[in-house]
Short mmCIF file of C-alpha atoms (C1' of nucleotides) in Angstrom, two decimals:
data_model
loop_
_atom_site.label_atom_id
_atom_site.label_comp_id
_atom_site.label_asym_id
_atom_site.label_seq_id
_atom_site.Cartn_x
_atom_site.Cartn_y
_atom_site.Cartn_z
CA MET A 52 -9.01 -53.06 76.85
CA SER A 53 -5.48 -53.24 78.22
CA ALA A 54 -3.01 -50.37 78.18
CA GLU A 55 -1.65 -51.86 74.99
CA GLY A 56 -5.02 -51.16 73.53
CA VAL A 57 -4.78 -47.52 74.46
CA ARG A 58 -1.53 -47.08 72.59
CA ALA A 59 -2.91 -48.88 69.56
CA ARG A 60 -5.98 -46.64 69.59
CA VAL A 61 -3.92 -43.48 69.82
CA ARG A 62 -1.85 -44.73 66.95
CA ALA A 63 -4.94 -45.41 64.89
CA GLU A 64 -6.26 -41.94 65.65
CA MET A 65 -2.99 -40.34 64.64
CA THR A 66 -2.92 -42.35 61.44
CA GLU A 67 -6.44 -41.21 60.65
CA GLU A 68 -5.66 -37.58 61.41
CA ILE A 69 -2.60 -37.63 59.17
CA LYS A 70 -4.75 -38.97 56.35
CA THR A 71 -7.39 -36.31 56.96
CA VAL A 72 -4.85 -33.51 56.86
CA ALA A 73 -3.22 -35.07 53.82
CA ARG A 74 -6.57 -35.18 52.05
CA ARG A 75 -6.92 -31.47 52.71
CA HIS A 76 -3.51 -30.85 51.20
CA LEU A 77 -4.44 -33.00 48.23
CA ALA A 78 -6.78 -30.20 47.18
CA THR A 79 -4.00 -27.67 46.79
CA ASP A 80 -0.98 -29.76 45.92
CA GLY A 81 -2.49 -32.71 44.12
CA ALA A 82 -0.65 -36.00 44.20
CA ASN A 83 2.67 -34.37 45.01
CA LEU A 84 1.54 -33.29 48.42
CA SER A 85 4.18 -32.32 50.94
CA LEU A 86 4.69 -34.60 53.89
CA ARG A 87 6.45 -31.78 55.68
CA ALA A 88 3.48 -29.49 55.20
CA VAL A 89 1.18 -32.14 56.60
CA ALA A 90 3.47 -32.52 59.61
CA ARG A 91 3.58 -28.75 60.06
CA ASP A 92 -0.21 -28.59 60.05
CA MET A 93 -0.28 -31.17 62.79
CA GLY A 94 2.37 -29.40 64.83
CA MET A 95 4.83 -32.23 64.69
CA ALA A 96 8.22 -32.82 63.16
CA SER A 97 8.22 -34.25 59.65
CA SER A 98 10.32 -37.17 60.79
CA ALA A 99 7.61 -38.18 63.23
CA VAL A 100 5.17 -38.82 60.40
CA TYR A 101 7.45 -41.61 59.24
CA ARG A 102 6.42 -43.54 62.37
CA TYR A 103 3.02 -43.90 60.75
CA PHE A 104 3.79 -44.07 57.06
CA ALA A 105 7.10 -45.43 55.83
CA SER A 106 7.07 -43.12 52.83
CA ARG A 107 4.99 -40.62 50.94
CA ASP A 108 3.99 -43.40 48.59
CA GLU A 109 2.62 -45.43 51.45
CA LEU A 110 0.53 -42.49 52.56
CA LEU A 111 -0.70 -42.12 48.99
CA THR A 112 -1.61 -45.78 48.90
CA ALA A 113 -3.68 -45.36 52.04
CA LEU A 114 -5.44 -42.36 50.52
CA ILE A 115 -6.09 -44.28 47.32
CA ILE A 116 -7.64 -47.23 49.13
CA ASP A 117 -9.77 -44.87 51.20
CA ALA A 118 -10.90 -43.07 48.05
CA TYR A 119 -11.92 -46.28 46.30
CA ASP A 120 -13.83 -47.35 49.38
CA ALA A 121 -15.47 -43.96 49.78
CA VAL A 122 -16.82 -43.83 46.24
CA GLY A 123 -17.71 -47.52 46.40
CA GLU A 124 -19.71 -47.12 49.58
CA LYS A 125 -21.49 -43.99 48.44
CA VAL A 126 -22.46 -45.60 45.17
CA GLU A 127 -23.58 -48.87 46.73
CA ASN A 128 -25.79 -47.01 49.18
CA ALA A 129 -27.32 -44.87 46.46
CA GLU A 130 -28.08 -47.91 44.35
CA LYS A 131 -29.57 -49.77 47.30
CA ARG A 132 -32.07 -46.98 47.87
CA GLU A 133 -33.21 -46.92 44.25
CA LYS A 134 -36.42 -48.89 43.81
CA GLY A 135 -36.92 -48.35 40.10
CA GLY A 136 -36.04 -50.54 37.16
CA HIS A 137 -32.68 -51.56 35.84
CA VAL A 138 -32.11 -48.38 33.86
CA GLU A 139 -32.89 -46.29 36.91
CA ARG A 140 -30.51 -48.38 39.00
CA LEU A 141 -27.77 -47.89 36.44
CA LEU A 142 -28.38 -44.16 36.15
CA VAL A 143 -28.50 -43.58 39.89
CA THR A 144 -25.24 -45.46 40.18
CA ALA A 145 -23.59 -43.36 37.52
CA HIS A 146 -24.84 -40.10 38.97
CA ALA A 147 -23.62 -41.13 42.41
CA VAL A 148 -20.15 -41.70 40.99
CA ARG A 149 -20.19 -38.30 39.31
CA GLU A 150 -21.43 -36.55 42.43
CA TRP A 151 -18.72 -38.10 44.56
CA ALA A 152 -16.16 -37.07 41.98
CA LEU A 153 -17.43 -33.48 41.96
CA GLU A 154 -17.28 -33.41 45.74
CA ASN A 155 -13.80 -34.93 45.84
CA PRO A 156 -12.12 -33.99 42.57
CA HIS A 157 -8.61 -34.54 43.82
CA GLN A 158 -9.37 -37.95 45.20
CA TRP A 159 -10.92 -38.78 41.85
CA ALA A 160 -7.75 -37.66 40.12
CA LEU A 161 -5.80 -39.84 42.50
CA ILE A 162 -7.63 -43.01 41.56
CA TYR A 163 -8.75 -42.41 37.98
CA GLY A 164 -6.31 -39.77 36.80
CA SER A 165 -2.81 -40.14 35.48
CA PRO A 166 -0.72 -42.34 37.72
CA VAL A 167 1.74 -40.46 39.92
CA PRO A 168 5.22 -40.89 38.45
CA GLY A 169 7.29 -43.55 40.11
CA TYR A 170 4.35 -44.81 42.09
CA GLN A 171 3.42 -48.47 41.76
CA ALA A 172 -0.02 -49.36 43.10
CA PRO A 173 0.26 -52.34 45.48
CA VAL A 174 -2.15 -55.27 45.44
CA ASP A 175 -4.10 -53.86 48.40
CA THR A 176 -5.70 -51.39 46.04
CA VAL A 177 -7.09 -53.98 43.63
CA ALA A 178 -10.11 -55.16 45.60
CA PRO A 179 -11.48 -51.72 46.57
CA ALA A 180 -10.95 -50.58 42.99
CA THR A 181 -13.49 -53.08 41.69
CA ARG A 182 -16.51 -52.06 43.75
CA VAL A 183 -18.10 -49.72 41.23
CA ILE A 184 -17.64 -51.89 38.15
CA LEU A 185 -18.87 -54.91 40.08
CA LEU A 186 -22.00 -53.04 41.04
CA ILE A 187 -22.66 -52.14 37.42
CA ALA A 188 -22.04 -55.74 36.38
CA ARG A 189 -24.52 -56.94 38.99
CA ILE A 190 -27.20 -54.58 37.74
CA VAL A 191 -26.67 -55.81 34.19
CA GLN A 192 -26.74 -59.42 35.34
CA ASP A 193 -29.99 -58.80 37.20
CA ALA A 194 -31.50 -57.27 34.10
CA TYR A 195 -30.33 -60.18 31.98
CA GLU A 196 -31.73 -62.76 34.34
CA ALA A 197 -35.01 -60.85 34.48
CA GLY A 198 -35.16 -61.06 30.69
CA ALA A 199 -35.05 -57.30 30.38
CA ILE A 200 -32.29 -57.30 27.81
CA ALA A 201 -32.83 -58.09 24.17
CA GLU A 202 -30.71 -60.77 22.56
CA GLN A 203 -27.45 -59.43 21.16
CA ALA A 204 -25.09 -60.79 18.55
CA ALA A 205 -22.23 -62.64 20.24
CA ILE A 206 -18.70 -61.37 19.80
CA THR A 207 -15.57 -63.36 19.07
CA GLY A 208 -11.85 -62.88 19.32
CA GLY A 209 -9.31 -62.45 22.09
CA TYR A 210 -11.28 -59.76 23.85
CA ALA A 211 -14.34 -62.02 23.91
CA ASP A 212 -12.27 -64.72 25.59
CA GLU A 213 -11.10 -62.33 28.25
CA LEU A 214 -14.65 -61.14 28.80
CA ALA A 215 -15.78 -64.74 29.13
CA ARG A 216 -13.13 -65.34 31.78
CA VAL A 217 -14.18 -62.26 33.73
CA ALA A 218 -17.84 -63.20 33.39
CA GLN A 219 -17.22 -66.68 34.73
CA GLN A 220 -15.49 -65.23 37.78
CA PHE A 221 -17.87 -62.43 38.71
CA THR A 222 -21.17 -62.79 36.88
CA PRO A 223 -21.50 -66.43 35.85
CA GLY A 224 -24.13 -67.09 33.26
CA THR A 225 -23.99 -63.64 31.72
CA PRO A 226 -22.98 -63.62 28.03
CA PRO A 227 -19.53 -62.13 27.36
CA ARG A 228 -21.01 -59.62 24.95
CA LEU A 229 -23.15 -58.27 27.75
CA VAL A 230 -20.26 -58.15 30.19
CA GLY A 231 -18.43 -56.19 27.55
CA ALA A 232 -21.30 -53.74 27.32
CA ALA A 233 -21.32 -53.34 31.10
CA PHE A 234 -17.61 -52.74 31.08
CA SER A 235 -18.07 -50.31 28.22
CA ALA A 236 -20.55 -48.37 30.33
CA PHE A 237 -18.02 -48.18 33.14
CA ILE A 238 -15.31 -46.94 30.77
CA HIS A 239 -17.67 -44.37 29.31
CA LEU A 240 -18.68 -43.34 32.83
CA CYS A 241 -15.10 -42.79 33.93
CA GLY A 242 -14.29 -40.95 30.73
CA ALA A 243 -17.28 -38.66 31.08
CA VAL A 244 -16.46 -37.78 34.68
CA SER A 245 -12.77 -37.31 33.98
CA ALA A 246 -13.51 -35.13 30.98
CA GLU A 247 -15.68 -32.91 33.14
CA LEU A 248 -13.16 -32.73 35.99
CA PHE A 249 -10.01 -32.45 33.93
CA GLY A 250 -11.23 -29.54 31.88
CA GLN A 251 -12.05 -31.11 28.52
CA LEU A 252 -15.56 -29.64 28.66
CA ASN A 253 -14.49 -26.06 29.20
CA ASN A 254 -15.72 -23.63 26.59
CA SER A 255 -18.13 -26.10 25.05
CA VAL A 256 -20.27 -27.61 27.81
CA ASP A 257 -20.37 -25.07 30.60
CA GLU A 258 -23.93 -24.96 31.84
CA ASP A 259 -25.85 -28.23 31.83
CA ARG A 260 -23.13 -30.66 32.70
CA ARG A 261 -25.52 -32.94 34.46
CA GLY A 262 -27.51 -33.12 31.24
CA TYR A 263 -24.31 -33.87 29.38
CA PHE A 264 -23.56 -36.70 31.76
CA GLU A 265 -27.10 -38.06 31.62
CA PHE A 266 -26.86 -38.13 27.84
CA GLN A 267 -23.63 -40.13 27.98
CA MET A 268 -25.05 -42.64 30.43
CA ARG A 269 -28.32 -43.12 28.58
CA GLY A 270 -26.22 -43.95 25.56
CA ALA A 271 -24.27 -46.46 27.61
CA ALA A 272 -27.51 -48.00 28.88
CA ALA A 273 -28.82 -48.28 25.34
CA PHE A 274 -25.63 -50.05 24.28
CA ILE A 275 -26.20 -52.56 27.05
CA GLY A 276 -29.67 -53.12 25.66
CA LEU A 277 -31.55 -51.33 28.41
CA GLY A 278 -34.06 -48.58 27.83
CA MET B 269 18.99 -13.65 6.54
CA SER B 270 20.97 -11.15 8.57
CA ALA B 271 23.15 -11.95 11.53
CA GLU B 272 20.14 -11.22 13.71
CA GLY B 273 18.53 -14.17 11.99
CA VAL B 274 21.37 -16.42 13.06
CA ARG B 275 20.88 -15.62 16.71
CA ALA B 276 17.15 -16.12 16.42
CA ARG B 277 17.67 -19.47 14.76
CA VAL B 278 20.08 -20.65 17.43
CA ARG B 279 17.58 -19.59 20.01
CA ALA B 280 14.84 -21.55 18.27
CA GLU B 281 17.08 -24.61 18.11
CA MET B 282 17.91 -24.37 21.80
CA THR B 283 14.24 -23.98 22.64
CA GLU B 284 13.45 -27.06 20.62
CA GLU B 285 16.26 -29.06 22.20
CA ILE B 286 15.12 -28.15 25.69
CA LYS B 287 11.63 -29.38 24.82
CA THR B 288 13.02 -32.61 23.39
CA VAL B 289 15.07 -33.33 26.49
CA ALA B 290 12.12 -32.37 28.68
CA ARG B 291 9.87 -34.80 26.79
CA ARG B 292 12.40 -37.53 27.55
CA HIS B 293 12.29 -36.63 31.22
CA LEU B 294 8.53 -36.63 31.11
CA ALA B 295 8.72 -40.40 30.76
CA THR B 296 10.42 -40.90 34.10
CA ASP B 297 9.19 -37.96 36.17
CA GLY B 298 5.79 -37.26 34.72
CA ALA B 299 4.44 -33.74 34.95
CA ASN B 300 6.76 -32.84 37.82
CA LEU B 301 9.84 -33.05 35.68
CA SER B 302 12.97 -31.39 36.96
CA LEU B 303 14.17 -28.31 35.15
CA ARG B 304 17.57 -28.81 36.75
CA ALA B 305 17.80 -32.34 35.41
CA VAL B 306 16.94 -31.10 31.93
CA ALA B 307 19.64 -28.46 32.19
CA ARG B 308 22.12 -31.04 33.46
CA ASP B 309 21.36 -33.28 30.49
CA MET B 310 22.12 -30.39 28.19
CA GLY B 311 25.34 -29.52 29.98
CA MET B 312 24.19 -26.09 31.01
CA ALA B 313 23.38 -24.34 34.25
CA SER B 314 19.78 -24.53 35.39
CA SER B 315 19.57 -20.77 35.47
CA ALA B 316 20.35 -20.63 31.77
CA VAL B 317 17.18 -22.51 30.94
CA TYR B 318 15.22 -19.59 32.28
CA ARG B 319 16.42 -17.58 29.31
CA TYR B 320 14.16 -19.77 27.19
CA PHE B 321 11.27 -20.56 29.49
CA ALA B 322 10.27 -18.18 32.23
CA SER B 323 9.12 -21.01 34.47
CA ARG B 324 8.51 -24.72 34.59
CA ASP B 325 4.85 -24.06 33.89
CA GLU B 326 5.73 -22.25 30.69
CA LEU B 327 7.79 -25.21 29.56
CA LEU B 328 4.88 -27.48 30.40
CA THR B 329 2.56 -25.29 28.37
CA ALA B 330 4.87 -25.60 25.37
CA LEU B 331 4.93 -29.38 25.78
CA ILE B 332 1.14 -29.48 26.08
CA ILE B 333 0.63 -27.49 22.89
CA ASP B 334 3.15 -29.66 21.06
CA ALA B 335 1.40 -32.79 22.28
CA TYR B 336 -2.02 -31.61 21.11
CA ASP B 337 -0.55 -30.75 17.75
CA ALA B 338 1.32 -34.04 17.48
CA VAL B 339 -1.73 -36.20 18.10
CA GLY B 340 -3.85 -33.90 15.97
CA GLU B 341 -1.50 -34.13 13.01
CA LYS B 342 -1.03 -37.87 13.25
CA VAL B 343 -4.76 -38.43 13.42
CA GLU B 344 -5.56 -36.04 10.60
CA ASN B 345 -3.02 -37.75 8.35
CA ALA B 346 -4.34 -41.21 9.19
CA GLU B 347 -7.87 -40.15 8.45
CA LYS B 348 -6.88 -38.52 5.19
CA ARG B 349 -5.38 -41.79 3.94
CA GLU B 350 -8.49 -43.80 4.75
CA LYS B 351 -10.62 -44.30 1.65
CA GLY B 352 -13.40 -46.37 3.19
CA GLY B 353 -16.81 -45.32 4.45
CA HIS B 354 -17.72 -43.17 7.40
CA VAL B 355 -17.41 -45.96 9.96
CA GLU B 356 -13.95 -46.81 8.69
CA ARG B 357 -12.94 -43.17 8.84
CA LEU B 358 -14.16 -42.94 12.41
CA LEU B 359 -12.41 -46.14 13.44
CA VAL B 360 -9.11 -45.27 11.81
CA THR B 361 -9.25 -41.93 13.59
CA ALA B 362 -9.88 -43.57 16.93
CA HIS B 363 -7.14 -46.14 16.46
CA ALA B 364 -4.70 -43.43 15.46
CA VAL B 365 -5.43 -41.59 18.68
CA ARG B 366 -4.89 -44.75 20.69
CA GLU B 367 -1.67 -45.58 18.89
CA TRP B 368 -0.26 -42.14 19.49
CA ALA B 369 -1.22 -42.43 23.13
CA LEU B 370 0.49 -45.81 23.44
CA GLU B 371 3.61 -44.39 21.83
CA ASN B 372 3.57 -41.28 24.01
CA PRO B 373 1.82 -42.25 27.23
CA HIS B 374 3.26 -39.42 29.27
CA GLN B 375 2.33 -36.80 26.75
CA TRP B 376 -1.17 -38.28 26.76
CA ALA B 377 -1.25 -37.99 30.54
CA LEU B 378 -0.15 -34.39 30.19
CA ILE B 379 -3.07 -33.39 27.99
CA TYR B 380 -5.86 -35.80 28.98
CA GLY B 381 -4.81 -36.87 32.48
CA SER B 382 -5.31 -35.12 35.78
CA PRO B 383 -4.28 -31.49 35.60
CA VAL B 384 -0.96 -30.70 37.23
CA PRO B 385 -1.62 -28.98 40.56
CA GLY B 386 -1.32 -25.24 40.46
CA TYR B 387 -1.08 -25.20 36.70
CA GLN B 388 -3.56 -23.12 34.76
CA ALA B 389 -3.74 -23.88 31.05
CA PRO B 390 -3.44 -20.64 29.07
CA VAL B 391 -5.63 -19.81 26.08
CA ASP B 392 -2.90 -20.85 23.63
CA THR B 393 -3.74 -24.47 24.36
CA VAL B 394 -7.42 -24.21 23.43
CA ALA B 395 -7.14 -24.28 19.64
CA PRO B 396 -4.73 -27.24 19.34
CA ALA B 397 -6.86 -29.12 21.86
CA THR B 398 -9.83 -29.16 19.52
CA ARG B 399 -8.27 -30.82 16.50
CA VAL B 400 -9.32 -34.39 17.26
CA ILE B 401 -12.88 -33.65 18.27
CA LEU B 402 -13.28 -31.38 15.26
CA LEU B 403 -12.13 -34.18 12.99
CA ILE B 404 -14.68 -36.55 14.49
CA ALA B 405 -17.38 -33.92 14.16
CA ARG B 406 -16.47 -33.44 10.50
CA ILE B 407 -16.75 -37.16 9.80
CA VAL B 408 -20.16 -37.27 11.44
CA GLN B 409 -21.26 -34.20 9.53
CA ASP B 410 -20.12 -35.78 6.26
CA ALA B 411 -22.06 -38.93 7.07
CA TYR B 412 -25.14 -36.89 7.92
CA GLU B 413 -24.99 -34.87 4.75
CA ALA B 414 -24.51 -38.08 2.76
CA GLY B 415 -27.69 -39.42 4.30
CA ALA B 416 -25.80 -42.26 5.94
CA ILE B 417 -27.27 -41.67 9.37
CA ALA B 418 -30.76 -42.74 10.31
CA GLU B 419 -33.10 -40.17 11.78
CA GLN B 420 -32.80 -39.86 15.55
CA ALA B 421 -35.13 -38.50 18.16
CA ALA B 422 -34.21 -34.91 19.00
CA ILE B 423 -33.14 -34.03 22.50
CA THR B 424 -34.15 -31.07 24.62
CA GLY B 425 -32.91 -29.23 27.68
CA GLY B 426 -29.90 -27.11 28.56
CA TYR B 427 -27.41 -29.56 27.13
CA ALA B 428 -29.25 -29.58 23.81
CA ASP B 429 -28.99 -25.79 23.72
CA GLU B 430 -25.27 -25.94 24.29
CA LEU B 431 -24.92 -28.59 21.61
CA ALA B 432 -26.90 -26.43 19.21
CA ARG B 433 -24.56 -23.53 19.88
CA VAL B 434 -21.49 -25.69 19.27
CA ALA B 435 -23.05 -27.16 16.13
CA GLN B 436 -23.78 -23.73 14.73
CA GLN B 437 -20.16 -22.71 15.21
CA PHE B 438 -18.37 -25.78 13.92
CA THR B 439 -20.73 -28.03 11.99
CA PRO B 440 -23.65 -25.89 10.87
CA GLY B 441 -26.66 -27.85 9.74
CA THR B 442 -25.94 -30.89 11.85
CA PRO B 443 -28.69 -31.70 14.38
CA PRO B 444 -27.66 -31.12 18.02
CA ARG B 445 -28.50 -34.70 18.88
CA LEU B 446 -25.93 -35.87 16.36
CA VAL B 447 -23.29 -33.43 17.57
CA GLY B 448 -23.94 -34.86 21.02
CA ALA B 449 -23.35 -38.36 19.72
CA ALA B 450 -20.10 -37.27 18.09
CA PHE B 451 -19.01 -35.64 21.30
CA SER B 452 -20.04 -38.77 23.16
CA ALA B 453 -17.78 -40.81 20.90
CA PHE B 454 -14.89 -38.49 21.69
CA ILE B 455 -15.54 -38.78 25.43
CA HIS B 456 -15.76 -42.54 25.17
CA LEU B 457 -12.58 -42.57 23.11
CA CYS B 458 -10.63 -40.56 25.66
CA GLY B 459 -12.01 -42.67 28.48
CA ALA B 460 -11.07 -45.91 26.76
CA VAL B 461 -7.52 -44.78 26.06
CA SER B 462 -7.05 -43.33 29.54
CA ALA B 463 -8.39 -46.48 31.14
CA GLU B 464 -5.86 -48.52 29.21
CA LEU B 465 -2.96 -46.21 29.96
CA PHE B 466 -3.78 -45.41 33.54
CA GLY B 467 -4.07 -49.02 34.62
CA GLN B 468 -7.82 -49.54 34.95
CA LEU B 469 -7.63 -52.53 32.61
CA ASN B 470 -4.97 -54.40 34.54
CA ASN B 471 -5.97 -57.86 35.68
CA SER B 472 -9.09 -57.95 33.55
CA VAL B 473 -8.17 -57.00 29.98
CA ASP B 474 -4.53 -57.92 29.53
CA GLU B 475 -4.23 -59.52 26.12
CA ASP B 476 -6.46 -58.17 23.39
CA ARG B 477 -6.54 -54.50 24.27
CA ARG B 478 -6.91 -53.51 20.68
CA GLY B 479 -10.01 -55.67 20.54
CA TYR B 480 -11.24 -54.01 23.69
CA PHE B 481 -10.76 -50.61 22.13
CA GLU B 482 -12.38 -51.64 18.87
CA PHE B 483 -15.40 -52.85 20.80
CA GLN B 484 -15.73 -49.51 22.57
CA MET B 485 -15.47 -47.54 19.36
CA ARG B 486 -17.91 -49.70 17.44
CA GLY B 487 -20.34 -49.03 20.24
CA ALA B 488 -19.71 -45.33 19.90
CA ALA B 489 -20.22 -45.52 16.14
CA ALA B 490 -23.50 -47.35 16.65
CA PHE B 491 -24.66 -44.64 19.04
CA ILE B 492 -23.96 -42.06 16.36
CA GLY B 493 -26.12 -44.11 14.02
CA LEU B 494 -23.31 -45.47 11.88
CA GLY B 495 -22.79 -49.13 11.18
"C1'" DG C 44 36.02 -0.39 12.68
"C1'" DC C 45 34.46 0.98 17.35
"C1'" DC C 46 31.60 0.84 21.22
"C1'" DA C 47 27.40 0.76 23.93
"C1'" DT C 48 24.00 -2.67 24.49
"C1'" DA C 49 21.37 -6.61 24.67
"C1'" DG C 50 21.50 -11.54 25.05
"C1'" DA C 51 23.42 -15.72 26.93
"C1'" DG C 52 25.50 -18.53 30.35
"C1'" DA C 53 27.45 -19.57 35.07
"C1'" DG C 54 27.42 -19.59 39.98
"C1'" DA C 55 25.80 -18.60 44.51
"C1'" DG C 56 22.01 -18.46 47.33
"C1'" DC C 57 17.09 -18.96 49.35
"C1'" DA C 58 13.35 -21.59 50.78
"C1'" DG C 59 11.38 -25.66 50.15
"C1'" DT C 60 11.18 -31.05 49.49
"C1'" DG C 61 11.65 -36.59 50.84
"C1'" DC C 62 14.03 -39.24 53.69
"C1'" DT C 63 17.65 -41.03 57.20
"C1'" DC C 64 20.06 -41.16 61.42
"C1'" DT C 65 20.94 -40.11 66.00
"C1'" DT C 66 19.39 -38.66 70.37
"C1'" DG C 67 16.31 -38.29 74.11
"C1'" DC C 68 11.97 -39.57 76.41
"C1'" DT C 69 7.77 -42.31 77.59
"C1'" DT C 70 5.09 -46.31 77.72
"C1'" DT C 71 4.62 -51.14 77.77
"C1'" DT C 72 6.23 -55.76 79.09
"C1'" DC C 73 8.45 -59.07 81.81
"C1'" DG D 202 12.13 -52.18 88.97
"C1'" DA D 203 14.75 -53.26 84.70
"C1'" DA D 204 14.62 -54.17 79.81
"C1'" DA D 205 12.46 -53.45 75.56
"C1'" DA D 206 9.73 -51.19 72.40
"C1'" DG D 207 7.46 -47.11 70.62
"C1'" DC D 208 7.36 -42.20 69.82
"C1'" DA D 209 8.97 -37.57 68.82
"C1'" DA D 210 12.42 -34.18 67.68
"C1'" DG D 211 16.43 -32.23 65.38
"C1'" DA D 212 20.24 -32.22 62.35
"C1'" DG D 213 21.71 -33.36 58.00
"C1'" DC D 214 21.94 -34.97 52.91
"C1'" DA D 215 20.81 -34.43 48.30
"C1'" DC D 216 17.48 -32.62 45.65
"C1'" DT D 217 13.98 -29.03 43.72
"C1'" DG D 218 12.16 -24.13 41.43
"C1'" DC D 219 13.57 -19.82 41.07
"C1'" DT D 220 16.20 -15.19 41.67
"C1'" DC D 221 20.12 -12.31 41.60
"C1'" DT D 222 24.54 -11.01 40.33
"C1'" DC D 223 28.39 -11.41 37.58
"C1'" DT D 224 30.99 -12.21 33.23
"C1'" DC D 225 31.47 -12.80 28.42
"C1'" DT D 226 30.18 -12.45 23.65
"C1'" DA D 227 27.49 -11.46 19.67
"C1'" DT D 228 24.73 -7.64 17.72
"C1'" DG D 229 23.50 -3.05 15.74
"C1'" DG D 230 24.19 1.99 15.24
"C1'" DC D 231 27.54 5.28 14.19
#
DNA sequence: GCCATAGAGAGAGCAGTGCTCTTGCTTTTC
DNA sequence: GAAAAGCAAGAGCACTGCTCTCTCTATGGC
């Protein structure tokens, strides 16, 4: 392209490199990573980084969006390759989430851990954040439409209304109760992964953590009415 | 007591006051609270605080232990007052945990959120950390011994072995499969509360969050074989 | 009751942080 | 070629955790 394009490309490369270095620092410093340290690693002045990210929070936001997209893409690919039934699709999805989390514990903490103090997630993060739960919902919807799920008692109340609203938007035709069960599986999934990563399992489940996780997710599948 | 006792008591009071002020700061600054700001609030030099806590991490450890004990005590009291059946006891326990978490979101983040970078939890935190899960295990054991839980298929594998070991130590006589279900309820409980507090529910479950939580916990109870 | 001592607090100082502002320099645009 | 826009660097501000030194006071042995 034009020379303008060159500058834009260099800028994009710099932006990407800053994020890569920042991700490395995430491992040692967690969410309160040092912008100055990142700049030092890149051999540039700390003030120069502000040409690319207006603040540390903005850099964090970029990392958060990337993390959501990374886990989303990994999980979607894993599920796409699975040729088994609905339970298998659900389990392979869950295990893919866990594996990504084990590979990138600090990015997991960034998106599913305690929010960093004073940081307000902007709207840009909402869409990428929904990829995993949407995939689970789609699997459950597929199973429902295939008649693979036994009839369940309907639920009522405010939560049921909210579930109905969500169902209408993302998985029309699926009963609210079932959407609730899918959501429940997602909550259980996140809780199981976070418990493993954040140390709640230490001194009680130390060896077969994959078995632990499988047990949780089979329970979640059963609650959905699968398996 | 003697004059020595006076000094010791003043010291204990100061220690307690520092923790109280620090807990207040936790709300705005999260885990990276400022020791200097705490000192400023107390009208003393920051260096003086180091007479009471050797480092910020040591202060954090004290807050963590206090938090575990606070939620543990609240939950144990709530459960003690409940005169209903096993499901009711489990639900009142779960709701008590959630209510404490909603009242003290930053203390919840401290104990069940992402670990603070560079911080290594000392052994002193292990015992207080087990109070809630032990209470749940006791309820499940009671239900089992009362014959209130239907027979379940046993599980095998490494995780089952670990469960058996845990069962032998804390709830002897209870089948590993059932201990696993109790543990699963605890994991689900923590995940549900964290999801609510850490923002995963925003834009999908905004009104009846108690109903949402109740739904999760009834699912957990069903997995145990209750209700 | 006296006096050495241990405990408590204050202040200065070090190295680090996020972020801003000013100053030069280079690239793009007209 | 001149004007404008983008980039990088450096100094500086207010803040942080933590250490060290100094002073003062309450404590315990005699």
